[in-house]
PDB file of C-alpha atoms in Angstrom:
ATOM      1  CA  UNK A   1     -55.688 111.261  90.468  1.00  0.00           C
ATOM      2  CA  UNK A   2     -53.793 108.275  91.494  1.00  0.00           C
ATOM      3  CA  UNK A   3     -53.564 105.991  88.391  1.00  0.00           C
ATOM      4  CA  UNK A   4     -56.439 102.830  88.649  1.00  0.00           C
ATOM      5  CA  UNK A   5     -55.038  99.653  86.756  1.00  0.00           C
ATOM      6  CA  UNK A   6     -57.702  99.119  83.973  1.00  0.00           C
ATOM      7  CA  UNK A   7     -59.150  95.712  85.030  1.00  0.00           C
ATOM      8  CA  UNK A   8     -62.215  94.105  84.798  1.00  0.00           C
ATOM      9  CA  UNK A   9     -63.217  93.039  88.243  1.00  0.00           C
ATOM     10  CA  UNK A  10     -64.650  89.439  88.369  1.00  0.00           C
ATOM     11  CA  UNK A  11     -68.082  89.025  88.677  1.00  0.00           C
ATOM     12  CA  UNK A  12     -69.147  88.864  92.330  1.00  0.00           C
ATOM     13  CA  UNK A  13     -66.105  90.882  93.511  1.00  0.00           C
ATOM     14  CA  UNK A  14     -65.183  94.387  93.682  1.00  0.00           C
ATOM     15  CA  UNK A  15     -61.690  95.974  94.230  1.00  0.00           C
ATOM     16  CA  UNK A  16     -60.634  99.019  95.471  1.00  0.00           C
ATOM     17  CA  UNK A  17     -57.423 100.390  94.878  1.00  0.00           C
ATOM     18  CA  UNK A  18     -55.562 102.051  97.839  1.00  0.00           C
ATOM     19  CA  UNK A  19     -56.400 105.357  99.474  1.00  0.00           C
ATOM     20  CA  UNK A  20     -59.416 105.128  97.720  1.00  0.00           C
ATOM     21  CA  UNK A  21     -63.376 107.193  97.586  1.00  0.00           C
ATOM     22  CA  UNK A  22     -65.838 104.783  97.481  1.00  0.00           C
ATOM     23  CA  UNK A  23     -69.558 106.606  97.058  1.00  0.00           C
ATOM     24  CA  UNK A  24     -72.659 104.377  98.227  1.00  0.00           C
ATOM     25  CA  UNK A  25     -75.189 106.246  95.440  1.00  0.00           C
ATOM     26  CA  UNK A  26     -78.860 104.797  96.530  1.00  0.00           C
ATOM     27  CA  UNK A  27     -82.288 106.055  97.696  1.00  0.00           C
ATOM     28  CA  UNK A  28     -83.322 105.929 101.378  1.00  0.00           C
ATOM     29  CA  UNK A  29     -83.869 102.068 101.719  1.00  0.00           C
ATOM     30  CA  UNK A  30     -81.815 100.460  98.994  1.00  0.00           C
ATOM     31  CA  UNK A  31     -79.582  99.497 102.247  1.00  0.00           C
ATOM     32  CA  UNK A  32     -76.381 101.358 101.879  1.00  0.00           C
ATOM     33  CA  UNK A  33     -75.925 101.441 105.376  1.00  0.00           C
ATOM     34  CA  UNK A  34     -76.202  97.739 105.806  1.00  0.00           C
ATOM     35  CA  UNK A  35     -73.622  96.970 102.942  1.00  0.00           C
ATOM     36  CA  UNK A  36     -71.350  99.339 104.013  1.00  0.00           C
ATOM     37  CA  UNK A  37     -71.487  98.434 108.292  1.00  0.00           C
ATOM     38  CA  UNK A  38     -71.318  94.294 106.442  1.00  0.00           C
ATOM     39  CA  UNK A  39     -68.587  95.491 103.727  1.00  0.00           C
ATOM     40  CA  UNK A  40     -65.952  98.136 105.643  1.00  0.00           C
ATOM     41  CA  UNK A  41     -64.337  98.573 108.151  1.00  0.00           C
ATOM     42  CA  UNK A  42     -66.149 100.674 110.895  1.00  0.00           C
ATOM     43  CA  UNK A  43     -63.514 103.511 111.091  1.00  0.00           C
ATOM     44  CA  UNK A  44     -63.400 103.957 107.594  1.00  0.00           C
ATOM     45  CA  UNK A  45     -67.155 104.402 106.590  1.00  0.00           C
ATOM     46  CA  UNK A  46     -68.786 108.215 106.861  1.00  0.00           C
ATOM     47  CA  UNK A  47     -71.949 107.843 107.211  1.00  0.00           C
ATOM     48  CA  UNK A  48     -74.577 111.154 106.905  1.00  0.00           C
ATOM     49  CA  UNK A  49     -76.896 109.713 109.563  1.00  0.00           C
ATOM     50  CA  UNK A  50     -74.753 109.212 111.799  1.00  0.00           C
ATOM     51  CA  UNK A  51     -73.373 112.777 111.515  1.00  0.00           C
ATOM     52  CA  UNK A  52     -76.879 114.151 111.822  1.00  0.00           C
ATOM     53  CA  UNK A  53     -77.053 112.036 114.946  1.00  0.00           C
ATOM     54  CA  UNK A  54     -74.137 112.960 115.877  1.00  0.00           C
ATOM     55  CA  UNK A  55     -74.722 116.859 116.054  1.00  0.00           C
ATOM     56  CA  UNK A  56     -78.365 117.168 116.250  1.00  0.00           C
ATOM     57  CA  UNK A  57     -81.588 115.378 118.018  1.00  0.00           C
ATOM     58  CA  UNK A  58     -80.922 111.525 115.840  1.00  0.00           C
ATOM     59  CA  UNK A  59     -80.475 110.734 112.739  1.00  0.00           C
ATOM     60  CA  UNK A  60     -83.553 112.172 111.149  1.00  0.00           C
ATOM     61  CA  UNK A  61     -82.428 115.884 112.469  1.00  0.00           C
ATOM     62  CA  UNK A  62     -82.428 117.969 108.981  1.00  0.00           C
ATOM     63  CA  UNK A  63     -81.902 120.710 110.859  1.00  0.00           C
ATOM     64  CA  UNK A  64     -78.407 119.828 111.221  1.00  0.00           C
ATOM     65  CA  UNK A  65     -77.819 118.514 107.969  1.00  0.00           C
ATOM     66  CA  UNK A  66     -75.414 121.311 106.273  1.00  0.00           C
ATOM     67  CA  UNK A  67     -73.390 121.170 109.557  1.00  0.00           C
ATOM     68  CA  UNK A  68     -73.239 117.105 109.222  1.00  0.00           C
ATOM     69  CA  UNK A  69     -72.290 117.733 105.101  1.00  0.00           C
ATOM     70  CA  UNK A  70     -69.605 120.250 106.070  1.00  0.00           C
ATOM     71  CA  UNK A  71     -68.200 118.003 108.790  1.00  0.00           C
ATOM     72  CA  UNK A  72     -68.296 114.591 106.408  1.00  0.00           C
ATOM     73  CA  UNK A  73     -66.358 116.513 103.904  1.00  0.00           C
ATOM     74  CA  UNK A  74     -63.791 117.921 106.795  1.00  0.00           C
ATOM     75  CA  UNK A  75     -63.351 114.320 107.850  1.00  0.00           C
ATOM     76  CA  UNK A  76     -63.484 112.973 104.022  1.00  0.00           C
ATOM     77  CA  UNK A  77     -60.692 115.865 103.749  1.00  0.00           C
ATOM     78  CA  UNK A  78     -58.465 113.973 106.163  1.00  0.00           C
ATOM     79  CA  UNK A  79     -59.015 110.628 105.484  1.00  0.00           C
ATOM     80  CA  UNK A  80     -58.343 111.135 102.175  1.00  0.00           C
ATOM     81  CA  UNK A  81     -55.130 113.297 102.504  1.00  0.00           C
ATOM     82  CA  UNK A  82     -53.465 110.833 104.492  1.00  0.00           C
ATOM     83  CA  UNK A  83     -54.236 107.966 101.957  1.00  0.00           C
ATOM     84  CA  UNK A  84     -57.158 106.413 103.903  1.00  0.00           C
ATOM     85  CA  UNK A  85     -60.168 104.670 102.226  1.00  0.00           C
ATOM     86  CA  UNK A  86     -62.893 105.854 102.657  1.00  0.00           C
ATOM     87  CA  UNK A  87     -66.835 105.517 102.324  1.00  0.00           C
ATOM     88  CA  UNK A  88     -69.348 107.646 102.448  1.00  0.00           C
ATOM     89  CA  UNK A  89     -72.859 106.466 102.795  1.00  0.00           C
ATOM     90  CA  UNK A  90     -75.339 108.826 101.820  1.00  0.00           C
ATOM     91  CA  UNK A  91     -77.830 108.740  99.392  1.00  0.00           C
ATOM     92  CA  UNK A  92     -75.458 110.624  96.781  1.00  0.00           C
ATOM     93  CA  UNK A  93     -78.290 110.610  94.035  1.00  0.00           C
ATOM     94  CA  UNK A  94     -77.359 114.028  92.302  1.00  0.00           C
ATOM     95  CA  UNK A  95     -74.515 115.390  90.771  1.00  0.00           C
ATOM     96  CA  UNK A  96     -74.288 118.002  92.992  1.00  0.00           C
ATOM     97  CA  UNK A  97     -73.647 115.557  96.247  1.00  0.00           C
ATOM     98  CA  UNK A  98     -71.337 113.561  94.163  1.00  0.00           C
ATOM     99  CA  UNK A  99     -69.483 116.729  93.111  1.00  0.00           C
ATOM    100  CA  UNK A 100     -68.387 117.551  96.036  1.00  0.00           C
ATOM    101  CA  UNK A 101     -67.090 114.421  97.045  1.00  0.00           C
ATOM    102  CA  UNK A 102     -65.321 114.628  93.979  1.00  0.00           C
ATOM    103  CA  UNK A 103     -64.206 117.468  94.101  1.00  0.00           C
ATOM    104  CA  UNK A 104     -62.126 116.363  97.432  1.00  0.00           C
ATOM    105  CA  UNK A 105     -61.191 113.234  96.167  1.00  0.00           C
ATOM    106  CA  UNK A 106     -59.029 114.917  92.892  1.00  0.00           C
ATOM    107  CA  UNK A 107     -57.653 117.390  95.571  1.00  0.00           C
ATOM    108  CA  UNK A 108     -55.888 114.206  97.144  1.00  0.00           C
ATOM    109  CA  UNK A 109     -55.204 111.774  93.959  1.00  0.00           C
ATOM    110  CA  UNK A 110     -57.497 109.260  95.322  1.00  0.00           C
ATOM    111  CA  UNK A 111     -59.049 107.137  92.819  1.00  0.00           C
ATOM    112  CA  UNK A 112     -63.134 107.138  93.546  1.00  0.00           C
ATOM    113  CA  UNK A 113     -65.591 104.639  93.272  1.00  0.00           C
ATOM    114  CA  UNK A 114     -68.829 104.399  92.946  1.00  0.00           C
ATOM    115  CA  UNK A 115     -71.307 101.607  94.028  1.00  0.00           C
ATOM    116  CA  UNK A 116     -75.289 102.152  93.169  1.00  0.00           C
ATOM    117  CA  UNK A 117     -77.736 100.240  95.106  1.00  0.00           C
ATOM    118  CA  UNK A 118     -80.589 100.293  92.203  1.00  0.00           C
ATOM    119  CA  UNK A 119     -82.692  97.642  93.504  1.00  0.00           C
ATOM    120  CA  UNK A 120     -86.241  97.356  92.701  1.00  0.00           C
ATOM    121  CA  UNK A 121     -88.759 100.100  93.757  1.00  0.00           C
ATOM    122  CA  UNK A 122     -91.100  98.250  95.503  1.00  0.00           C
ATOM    123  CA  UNK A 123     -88.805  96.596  97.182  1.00  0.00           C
ATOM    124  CA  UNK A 124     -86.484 100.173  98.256  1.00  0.00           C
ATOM    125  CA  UNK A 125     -90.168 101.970  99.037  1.00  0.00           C
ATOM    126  CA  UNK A 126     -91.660  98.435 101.566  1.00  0.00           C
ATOM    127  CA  UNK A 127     -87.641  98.436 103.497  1.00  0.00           C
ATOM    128  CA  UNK A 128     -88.036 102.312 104.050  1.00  0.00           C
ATOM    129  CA  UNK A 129     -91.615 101.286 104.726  1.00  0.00           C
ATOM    130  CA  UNK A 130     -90.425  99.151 107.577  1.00  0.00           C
ATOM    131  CA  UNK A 131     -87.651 100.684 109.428  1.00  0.00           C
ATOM    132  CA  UNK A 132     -88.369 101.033 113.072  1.00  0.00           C
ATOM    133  CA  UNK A 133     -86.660 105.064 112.691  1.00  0.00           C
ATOM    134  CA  UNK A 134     -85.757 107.037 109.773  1.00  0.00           C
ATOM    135  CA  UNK A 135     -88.579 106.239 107.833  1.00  0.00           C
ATOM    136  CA  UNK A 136     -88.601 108.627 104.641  1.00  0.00           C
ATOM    137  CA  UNK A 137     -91.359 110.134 102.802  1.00  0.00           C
ATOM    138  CA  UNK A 138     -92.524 107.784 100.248  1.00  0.00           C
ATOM    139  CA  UNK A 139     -92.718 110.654  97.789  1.00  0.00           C
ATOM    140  CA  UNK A 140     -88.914 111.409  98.774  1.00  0.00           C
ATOM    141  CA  UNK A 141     -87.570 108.029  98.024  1.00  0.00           C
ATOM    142  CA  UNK A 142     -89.369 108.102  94.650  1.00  0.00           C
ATOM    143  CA  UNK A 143     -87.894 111.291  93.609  1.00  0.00           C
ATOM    144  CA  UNK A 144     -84.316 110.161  95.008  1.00  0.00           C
ATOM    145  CA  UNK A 145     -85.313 106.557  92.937  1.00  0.00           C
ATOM    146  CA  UNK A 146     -85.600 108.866  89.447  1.00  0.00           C
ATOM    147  CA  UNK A 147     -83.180 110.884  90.189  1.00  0.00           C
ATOM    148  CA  UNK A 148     -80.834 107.847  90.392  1.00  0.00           C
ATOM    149  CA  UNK A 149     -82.265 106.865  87.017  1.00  0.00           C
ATOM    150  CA  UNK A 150     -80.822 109.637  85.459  1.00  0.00           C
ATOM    151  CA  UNK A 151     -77.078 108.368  86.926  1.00  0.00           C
ATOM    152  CA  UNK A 152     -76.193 106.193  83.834  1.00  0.00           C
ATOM    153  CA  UNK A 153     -72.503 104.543  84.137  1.00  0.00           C
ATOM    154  CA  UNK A 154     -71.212 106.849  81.515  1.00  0.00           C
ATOM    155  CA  UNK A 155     -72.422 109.624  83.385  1.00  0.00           C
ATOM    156  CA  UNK A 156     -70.579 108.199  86.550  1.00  0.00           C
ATOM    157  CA  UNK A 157     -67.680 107.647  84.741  1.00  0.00           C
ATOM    158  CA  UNK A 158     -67.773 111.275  83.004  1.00  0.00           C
ATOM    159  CA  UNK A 159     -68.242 112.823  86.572  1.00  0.00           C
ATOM    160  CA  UNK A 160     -64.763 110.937  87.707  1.00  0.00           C
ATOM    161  CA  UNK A 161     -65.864 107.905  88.749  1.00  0.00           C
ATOM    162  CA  UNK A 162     -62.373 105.482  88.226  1.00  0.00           C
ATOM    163  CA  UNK A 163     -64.645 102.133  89.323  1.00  0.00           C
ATOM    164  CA  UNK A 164     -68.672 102.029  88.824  1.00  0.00           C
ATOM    165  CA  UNK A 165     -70.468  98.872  90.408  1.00  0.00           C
ATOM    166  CA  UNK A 166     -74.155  98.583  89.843  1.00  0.00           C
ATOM    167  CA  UNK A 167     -76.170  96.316  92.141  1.00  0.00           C
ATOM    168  CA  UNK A 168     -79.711  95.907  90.972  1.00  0.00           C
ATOM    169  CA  UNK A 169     -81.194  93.059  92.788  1.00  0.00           C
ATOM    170  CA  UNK A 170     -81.068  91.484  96.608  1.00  0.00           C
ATOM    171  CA  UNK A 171     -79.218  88.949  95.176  1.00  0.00           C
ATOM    172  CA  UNK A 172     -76.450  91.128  93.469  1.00  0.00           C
ATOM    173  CA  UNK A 173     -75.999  92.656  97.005  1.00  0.00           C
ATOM    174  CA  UNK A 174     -75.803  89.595  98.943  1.00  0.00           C
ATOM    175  CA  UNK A 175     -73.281  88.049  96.225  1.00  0.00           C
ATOM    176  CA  UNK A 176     -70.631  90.996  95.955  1.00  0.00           C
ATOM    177  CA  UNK A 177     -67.194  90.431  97.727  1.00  0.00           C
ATOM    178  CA  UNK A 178     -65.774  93.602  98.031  1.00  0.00           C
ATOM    179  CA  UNK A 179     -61.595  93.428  98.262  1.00  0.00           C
ATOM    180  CA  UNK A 180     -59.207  96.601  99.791  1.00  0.00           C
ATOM    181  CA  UNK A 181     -56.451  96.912  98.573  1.00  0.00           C
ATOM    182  CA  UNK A 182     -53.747  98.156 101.146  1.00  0.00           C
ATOM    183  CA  UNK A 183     -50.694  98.213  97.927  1.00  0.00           C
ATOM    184  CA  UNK A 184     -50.023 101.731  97.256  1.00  0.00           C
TER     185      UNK A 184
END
């Protein structure tokens, strides 16, 4: 992997280094979509909605959701190896999503990052509550909600995650200032 200066970023801002992963890690309706569409560029964000969308009948299609996996990793893939930052926005709540991701990521020397929307439950459960489409099973947002419980920092960090950023309120999300680095 690409070396990652050691640096503490200041409160309210995050930076990525160059040519780098950066992993939204939330349940359906902690608003990755929204921070990444508000933080990123367009062209550089892959989203797995969109994807689904994409190749299927919308967004909520899991019928096509190994071919929209296999073709966010072939475009992760690219990105990547030409030194492209990149985000993915899915809900990236097991080690098993993330390790894939990963897994491309050390292929290419790109540093990875991972941001965790861990805002309150009730909160995640009344958004996904309220969307006019792609409204998830309650049940399934819970489960995706403990299963990001079990993503500690240390974890993250163990699993090859250079940068881990942790925003657990509204508040946290609305504050963050997220800086690209374009230095290689």
């Amino acid at each position: 992997m690409r070396s990652v200066r050691s640096m503490k970023d200041p409160d309210g801002e995050l930076l990525i280094p160059p040519g780098a992963l950066v992993v939204l890690i939330g349940a359906a309706g902690s608003g990755k979509s929204t921070f990444a569409a508000s933080r990123f560029p367009g062209e550089s964000i892959l989203s797995s909605d969109a994807l689904r969308a994409r190749l299927g009948a919308g967004e909520n299609d899991q019928t096509v959701t190994r071919a929209a996996f296999a073709l966010l990793h072939r475009l992760l893939d690219g990105r990547l190896a030409s030194g492209r930052p990149t985000v993915v926005d899915a809900t990236n709540v097991t080690i098993r999503a993330r390790a894939s991701l990963l897994k491309i990521a050390h292929r290419h020397g790109a540093p990875a990052v991972a941001v965790i929307l861990e805002l309150p439950v009730d909160l995640v459960v009344s958004r996904n509550a309220a969307r006019a489409e792609r409204v998830v099973p309650e049940g399934a947002v819970r489960r995706q909600i403990a299963e990001l419980g079990r993503a500690g920092d240390d974890q993250l960090r163990h699993e090859g995650f250079a940068i881990v950023r942790r925003l657990r309120s509204a508040a946290d999300v609305a504050a963050i200032r997220v800086l690209i680095s374009d230095r290689r």
